[in-house]
Amino acid sequence: MNIVRTFGFTAFLCACGFAGSALAQDHHDMKGMDMGSMGSMSMSTGGDVVKAGDLEVSGGFAKAMLPGQPVGGGFFTVKNNGSADDRLVSVTSPNAGEVQLHEMAMKDNVMRMRELKDGIAIPAGQTVELAPGNLHLMFQKVKTPFRQGDKVPVTLTFEKAGKVDLVLNVLSAQGK
Ligand SMILES: [Cu+2]
């Protein structure tokens, strides 16, 4: 039972690119990174820009999954041009049985992730970035592992802006 549990946890981390040798590297990078500046970094992944109400969603991508890997990570940026706070409450995709909203954070020098059951706040006038090592979508029960070059459609549901359809471009397993 212990072995099964440990394996499950490892596979889980793997989806976000923090397993094996990548762990030490990411660990190191995270320490030297000013988390406050991450929100202002712009991704140049070539994804569509989709507008809904005051929201602008851009830079959507997913990471390629290793064969047999059951979960995958997805990322994008949401800009709130309005004067009212909004919230990403749920996400669905025809390519996954379930899509969860996750957050990664360092705790006691260990990178951990947790599900954000209350969704992700998109404050008025701000830009929220879902990015590797930080906030992300976690695709569960994926039948066909994402391959580089694939497109993964998702429907984002916001509290105020409503539903937004977005296509995530699948990049390499490293997210590049
Ligand atoms: Cu996750």
PDB file of C-alpha atoms and ligand atoms in Angstrom:
ATOM      1  CA  MET A   1       0.000   0.000   0.000  1.00  0.00           C
ATOM      2  CA  ASN A   2       2.817   2.334   0.865  1.00  0.00           C
ATOM      3  CA  ILE A   3       4.535   1.600  -2.411  1.00  0.00           C
ATOM      4  CA  VAL A   4       1.399   2.310  -4.386  1.00  0.00           C
ATOM      5  CA  ARG A   5       0.922   5.595  -2.615  1.00  0.00           C
ATOM      6  CA  THR A   6       4.492   6.673  -3.136  1.00  0.00           C
ATOM      7  CA  PHE A   7       4.305   5.881  -6.813  1.00  0.00           C
ATOM      8  CA  GLY A   8       1.113   7.851  -7.213  1.00  0.00           C
ATOM      9  CA  PHE A   9       2.696  10.870  -5.599  1.00  0.00           C
ATOM     10  CA  THR A  10       5.772  10.661  -7.818  1.00  0.00           C
ATOM     11  CA  ALA A  11       3.702  10.451 -10.978  1.00  0.00           C
ATOM     12  CA  PHE A  12       1.736  13.438  -9.802  1.00  0.00           C
ATOM     13  CA  LEU A  13       4.856  15.551  -9.378  1.00  0.00           C
ATOM     14  CA  CYS A  14       6.136  14.311 -12.688  1.00  0.00           C
ATOM     15  CA  ALA A  15       3.310  15.995 -14.552  1.00  0.00           C
ATOM     16  CA  CYS A  16       4.480  19.364 -13.374  1.00  0.00           C
ATOM     17  CA  GLY A  17       8.086  18.666 -14.296  1.00  0.00           C
ATOM     18  CA  PHE A  18       9.452  18.419 -10.801  1.00  0.00           C
ATOM     19  CA  ALA A  19      10.441  14.774 -10.710  1.00  0.00           C
ATOM     20  CA  GLY A  20      13.878  13.219 -11.064  1.00  0.00           C
ATOM     21  CA  SER A  21      16.743  15.364 -12.210  1.00  0.00           C
ATOM     22  CA  ALA A  22      14.457  18.262 -12.985  1.00  0.00           C
ATOM     23  CA  LEU A  23      13.725  18.559  -9.288  1.00  0.00           C
ATOM     24  CA  ALA A  24      17.153  19.770  -8.244  1.00  0.00           C
ATOM     25  CA  GLN A  25      17.330  22.217 -11.114  1.00  0.00           C
ATOM     26  CA  ASP A  26      13.901  23.678 -10.521  1.00  0.00           C
ATOM     27  CA  HIS A  27      14.577  23.799  -6.820  1.00  0.00           C
ATOM     28  CA  HIS A  28      17.618  25.877  -7.439  1.00  0.00           C
ATOM     29  CA  ASP A  29      15.899  28.162  -9.896  1.00  0.00           C
ATOM     30  CA  MET A  30      12.948  28.715  -7.618  1.00  0.00           C
ATOM     31  CA  LYS A  31      15.169  29.857  -4.761  1.00  0.00           C
ATOM     32  CA  GLY A  32      16.798  32.552  -6.799  1.00  0.00           C
ATOM     33  CA  MET A  33      13.572  33.694  -8.359  1.00  0.00           C
ATOM     34  CA  ASP A  34      11.706  36.749  -7.257  1.00  0.00           C
ATOM     35  CA  MET A  35       8.162  35.380  -7.112  1.00  0.00           C
ATOM     36  CA  GLY A  36       6.770  38.888  -7.232  1.00  0.00           C
ATOM     37  CA  SER A  37       8.109  39.442 -10.707  1.00  0.00           C
ATOM     38  CA  MET A  38       6.694  36.228 -12.140  1.00  0.00           C
ATOM     39  CA  GLY A  39       3.288  37.759 -12.748  1.00  0.00           C
ATOM     40  CA  SER A  40       4.742  40.304 -15.113  1.00  0.00           C
ATOM     41  CA  MET A  41       6.713  37.857 -17.238  1.00  0.00           C
ATOM     42  CA  SER A  42       5.161  37.436 -20.624  1.00  0.00           C
ATOM     43  CA  MET A  43       4.947  34.070 -22.318  1.00  0.00           C
ATOM     44  CA  SER A  44       5.577  33.890 -26.025  1.00  0.00           C
ATOM     45  CA  THR A  45       3.965  30.588 -26.812  1.00  0.00           C
ATOM     46  CA  GLY A  46       1.978  31.859 -29.756  1.00  0.00           C
ATOM     47  CA  GLY A  47      -1.448  30.902 -28.428  1.00  0.00           C
ATOM     48  CA  ASP A  48      -4.632  32.733 -29.318  1.00  0.00           C
ATOM     49  CA  VAL A  49      -5.881  35.733 -27.405  1.00  0.00           C
ATOM     50  CA  VAL A  50      -9.486  35.215 -26.376  1.00  0.00           C
ATOM     51  CA  LYS A  51     -11.598  38.019 -24.930  1.00  0.00           C
ATOM     52  CA  ALA A  52     -14.678  37.614 -22.758  1.00  0.00           C
ATOM     53  CA  GLY A  53     -16.148  40.664 -21.079  1.00  0.00           C
ATOM     54  CA  ASP A  54     -13.291  42.423 -19.302  1.00  0.00           C
ATOM     55  CA  LEU A  55     -11.049  39.379 -19.431  1.00  0.00           C
ATOM     56  CA  GLU A  56      -8.311  38.619 -21.929  1.00  0.00           C
ATOM     57  CA  VAL A  57      -6.921  35.067 -21.962  1.00  0.00           C
ATOM     58  CA  SER A  58      -3.662  34.406 -23.819  1.00  0.00           C
ATOM     59  CA  GLY A  59      -0.551  32.240 -24.072  1.00  0.00           C
ATOM     60  CA  GLY A  60      -2.335  28.926 -23.588  1.00  0.00           C
ATOM     61  CA  PHE A  61      -0.141  25.836 -23.641  1.00  0.00           C
ATOM     62  CA  ALA A  62       0.114  22.346 -22.195  1.00  0.00           C
ATOM     63  CA  LYS A  63       3.096  20.098 -21.613  1.00  0.00           C
ATOM     64  CA  ALA A  64       3.580  16.924 -23.595  1.00  0.00           C
ATOM     65  CA  MET A  65       3.000  13.861 -21.424  1.00  0.00           C
ATOM     66  CA  LEU A  66       5.192  10.809 -21.142  1.00  0.00           C
ATOM     67  CA  PRO A  67       3.636   7.520 -22.312  1.00  0.00           C
ATOM     68  CA  GLY A  68       1.557   6.061 -19.494  1.00  0.00           C
ATOM     69  CA  GLN A  69       1.520   9.319 -17.569  1.00  0.00           C
ATOM     70  CA  PRO A  70      -2.101   9.811 -16.467  1.00  0.00           C
ATOM     71  CA  VAL A  71      -2.008  13.528 -15.624  1.00  0.00           C
ATOM     72  CA  GLY A  72      -0.831  16.614 -17.489  1.00  0.00           C
ATOM     73  CA  GLY A  73      -0.261  20.312 -16.844  1.00  0.00           C
ATOM     74  CA  GLY A  74      -1.869  23.282 -18.632  1.00  0.00           C
ATOM     75  CA  PHE A  75      -1.062  26.988 -18.496  1.00  0.00           C
ATOM     76  CA  PHE A  76      -2.285  30.406 -19.699  1.00  0.00           C
ATOM     77  CA  THR A  77      -2.479  34.054 -18.703  1.00  0.00           C
ATOM     78  CA  VAL A  78      -5.628  35.959 -17.715  1.00  0.00           C
ATOM     79  CA  LYS A  79      -5.721  39.749 -17.772  1.00  0.00           C
ATOM     80  CA  ASN A  80      -8.613  41.522 -16.067  1.00  0.00           C
ATOM     81  CA  ASN A  81      -9.103  44.897 -17.768  1.00  0.00           C
ATOM     82  CA  GLY A  82     -12.232  45.677 -15.747  1.00  0.00           C
ATOM     83  CA  SER A  83     -12.913  47.293 -12.395  1.00  0.00           C
ATOM     84  CA  ALA A  84     -14.549  44.232 -10.825  1.00  0.00           C
ATOM     85  CA  ASP A  85     -12.814  41.164  -9.446  1.00  0.00           C
ATOM     86  CA  ASP A  86     -13.531  37.907 -11.209  1.00  0.00           C
ATOM     87  CA  ARG A  87     -12.697  34.288 -10.450  1.00  0.00           C
ATOM     88  CA  LEU A  88     -11.840  31.224 -12.493  1.00  0.00           C
ATOM     89  CA  VAL A  89     -14.128  28.638 -10.940  1.00  0.00           C
ATOM     90  CA  SER A  90     -13.813  25.547 -13.130  1.00  0.00           C
ATOM     91  CA  VAL A  91     -12.325  24.094 -16.294  1.00  0.00           C
ATOM     92  CA  THR A  92     -13.410  21.246 -18.533  1.00  0.00           C
ATOM     93  CA  SER A  93     -11.819  19.566 -21.552  1.00  0.00           C
ATOM     94  CA  PRO A  94     -12.997  16.818 -23.893  1.00  0.00           C
ATOM     95  CA  ASN A  95      -9.448  15.405 -23.634  1.00  0.00           C
ATOM     96  CA  ALA A  96      -9.585  14.747 -19.897  1.00  0.00           C
ATOM     97  CA  GLY A  97     -12.023  13.115 -17.497  1.00  0.00           C
ATOM     98  CA  GLU A  98     -11.458  15.952 -15.073  1.00  0.00           C
ATOM     99  CA  VAL A  99      -9.496  19.219 -14.952  1.00  0.00           C
ATOM    100  CA  GLN A 100      -8.418  20.570 -11.579  1.00  0.00           C
ATOM    101  CA  LEU A 101      -6.977  23.942 -10.601  1.00  0.00           C
ATOM    102  CA  HIS A 102      -3.673  23.523  -8.763  1.00  0.00           C
ATOM    103  CA  GLU A 103      -1.101  25.629  -7.037  1.00  0.00           C
ATOM    104  CA  MET A 104       2.547  24.756  -6.417  1.00  0.00           C
ATOM    105  CA  ALA A 105       4.476  26.294  -3.599  1.00  0.00           C
ATOM    106  CA  MET A 106       7.661  25.673  -1.677  1.00  0.00           C
ATOM    107  CA  LYS A 107       7.054  24.451   1.843  1.00  0.00           C
ATOM    108  CA  ASP A 108       9.974  23.424   4.052  1.00  0.00           C
ATOM    109  CA  ASN A 109      12.171  23.329   0.942  1.00  0.00           C
ATOM    110  CA  VAL A 110       9.875  20.834  -0.771  1.00  0.00           C
ATOM    111  CA  MET A 111       7.758  21.697  -3.795  1.00  0.00           C
ATOM    112  CA  ARG A 112       4.174  20.671  -3.156  1.00  0.00           C
ATOM    113  CA  MET A 113       0.928  21.190  -4.981  1.00  0.00           C
ATOM    114  CA  ARG A 114      -2.622  21.418  -3.794  1.00  0.00           C
ATOM    115  CA  GLU A 115      -6.006  21.663  -5.447  1.00  0.00           C
ATOM    116  CA  LEU A 116      -7.668  25.075  -5.276  1.00  0.00           C
ATOM    117  CA  LYS A 117     -11.283  24.100  -4.641  1.00  0.00           C
ATOM    118  CA  ASP A 118     -12.392  27.737  -4.490  1.00  0.00           C
ATOM    119  CA  GLY A 119     -10.857  28.506  -7.875  1.00  0.00           C
ATOM    120  CA  ILE A 120      -8.359  31.208  -8.775  1.00  0.00           C
ATOM    121  CA  ALA A 121      -9.049  34.897  -8.079  1.00  0.00           C
ATOM    122  CA  ILE A 122      -8.600  37.264 -11.037  1.00  0.00           C
ATOM    123  CA  PRO A 123      -8.479  40.680  -9.304  1.00  0.00           C
ATOM    124  CA  ALA A 124      -9.624  43.841 -11.112  1.00  0.00           C
ATOM    125  CA  GLY A 125      -6.881  45.454 -13.173  1.00  0.00           C
ATOM    126  CA  GLN A 126      -4.469  42.569 -12.666  1.00  0.00           C
ATOM    127  CA  THR A 127      -2.856  39.819 -14.699  1.00  0.00           C
ATOM    128  CA  VAL A 128      -2.771  36.283 -13.332  1.00  0.00           C
ATOM    129  CA  GLU A 129      -0.392  33.824 -14.919  1.00  0.00           C
ATOM    130  CA  LEU A 130      -0.735  30.069 -14.731  1.00  0.00           C
ATOM    131  CA  ALA A 131       2.840  28.918 -15.241  1.00  0.00           C
ATOM    132  CA  PRO A 132       5.060  25.897 -14.512  1.00  0.00           C
ATOM    133  CA  GLY A 133       6.061  25.863 -10.851  1.00  0.00           C
ATOM    134  CA  ASN A 134       3.126  28.033  -9.909  1.00  0.00           C
ATOM    135  CA  LEU A 135      -0.619  27.986 -10.632  1.00  0.00           C
ATOM    136  CA  HIS A 136      -1.648  25.424 -13.268  1.00  0.00           C
ATOM    137  CA  LEU A 137      -4.390  23.286 -14.705  1.00  0.00           C
ATOM    138  CA  MET A 138      -4.046  19.605 -13.887  1.00  0.00           C
ATOM    139  CA  PHE A 139      -5.632  17.303 -16.437  1.00  0.00           C
ATOM    140  CA  GLN A 140      -6.795  14.071 -14.797  1.00  0.00           C
ATOM    141  CA  LYS A 141      -7.927  10.813 -16.379  1.00  0.00           C
ATOM    142  CA  VAL A 142      -6.306  11.624 -19.712  1.00  0.00           C
ATOM    143  CA  LYS A 143      -6.975   8.755 -22.121  1.00  0.00           C
ATOM    144  CA  THR A 144      -4.463   9.721 -24.814  1.00  0.00           C
ATOM    145  CA  PRO A 145      -1.282  11.373 -23.488  1.00  0.00           C
ATOM    146  CA  PHE A 146      -0.755  14.859 -24.970  1.00  0.00           C
ATOM    147  CA  ARG A 147       1.906  14.877 -27.670  1.00  0.00           C
ATOM    148  CA  GLN A 148       3.934  17.854 -28.807  1.00  0.00           C
ATOM    149  CA  GLY A 149       2.034  19.618 -31.594  1.00  0.00           C
ATOM    150  CA  ASP A 150      -1.394  18.499 -30.348  1.00  0.00           C
ATOM    151  CA  LYS A 151      -4.105  20.999 -29.536  1.00  0.00           C
ATOM    152  CA  VAL A 152      -6.101  20.624 -26.344  1.00  0.00           C
ATOM    153  CA  PRO A 153      -9.413  22.513 -26.217  1.00  0.00           C
ATOM    154  CA  VAL A 154     -10.540  23.706 -22.798  1.00  0.00           C
ATOM    155  CA  THR A 155     -13.568  25.611 -21.547  1.00  0.00           C
ATOM    156  CA  LEU A 156     -12.828  27.987 -18.693  1.00  0.00           C
ATOM    157  CA  THR A 157     -15.732  29.100 -16.507  1.00  0.00           C
ATOM    158  CA  PHE A 158     -15.400  32.464 -14.779  1.00  0.00           C
ATOM    159  CA  GLU A 159     -17.771  33.715 -12.097  1.00  0.00           C
ATOM    160  CA  LYS A 160     -18.627  36.942 -13.977  1.00  0.00           C
ATOM    161  CA  ALA A 161     -17.240  36.625 -17.510  1.00  0.00           C
ATOM    162  CA  GLY A 162     -18.849  33.205 -17.973  1.00  0.00           C
ATOM    163  CA  LYS A 163     -17.494  30.511 -20.251  1.00  0.00           C
ATOM    164  CA  VAL A 164     -14.389  31.025 -22.373  1.00  0.00           C
ATOM    165  CA  ASP A 165     -13.212  28.503 -24.966  1.00  0.00           C
ATOM    166  CA  LEU A 166      -9.460  28.295 -25.380  1.00  0.00           C
ATOM    167  CA  VAL A 167      -7.076  26.008 -27.257  1.00  0.00           C
ATOM    168  CA  LEU A 168      -3.835  24.994 -25.572  1.00  0.00           C
ATOM    169  CA  ASN A 169      -0.882  24.215 -27.829  1.00  0.00           C
ATOM    170  CA  VAL A 170       1.016  21.178 -26.598  1.00  0.00           C
ATOM    171  CA  LEU A 171       4.707  21.997 -26.279  1.00  0.00           C
ATOM    172  CA  SER A 172       7.507  19.655 -25.205  1.00  0.00           C
ATOM    173  CA  ALA A 173       7.455  17.869 -21.855  1.00  0.00           C
ATOM    174  CA  GLN A 174       9.628  20.733 -20.585  1.00  0.00           C
ATOM    175  CA  GLY A 175       6.997  23.250 -21.687  1.00  0.00           C
ATOM    176  CA  LYS A 176       9.214  24.832 -24.370  1.00  0.00           C
TER     177      LYS A 176
HETATM  178 CU    CU B   1      -0.803  19.868 -10.196  1.00  0.00          CU
END
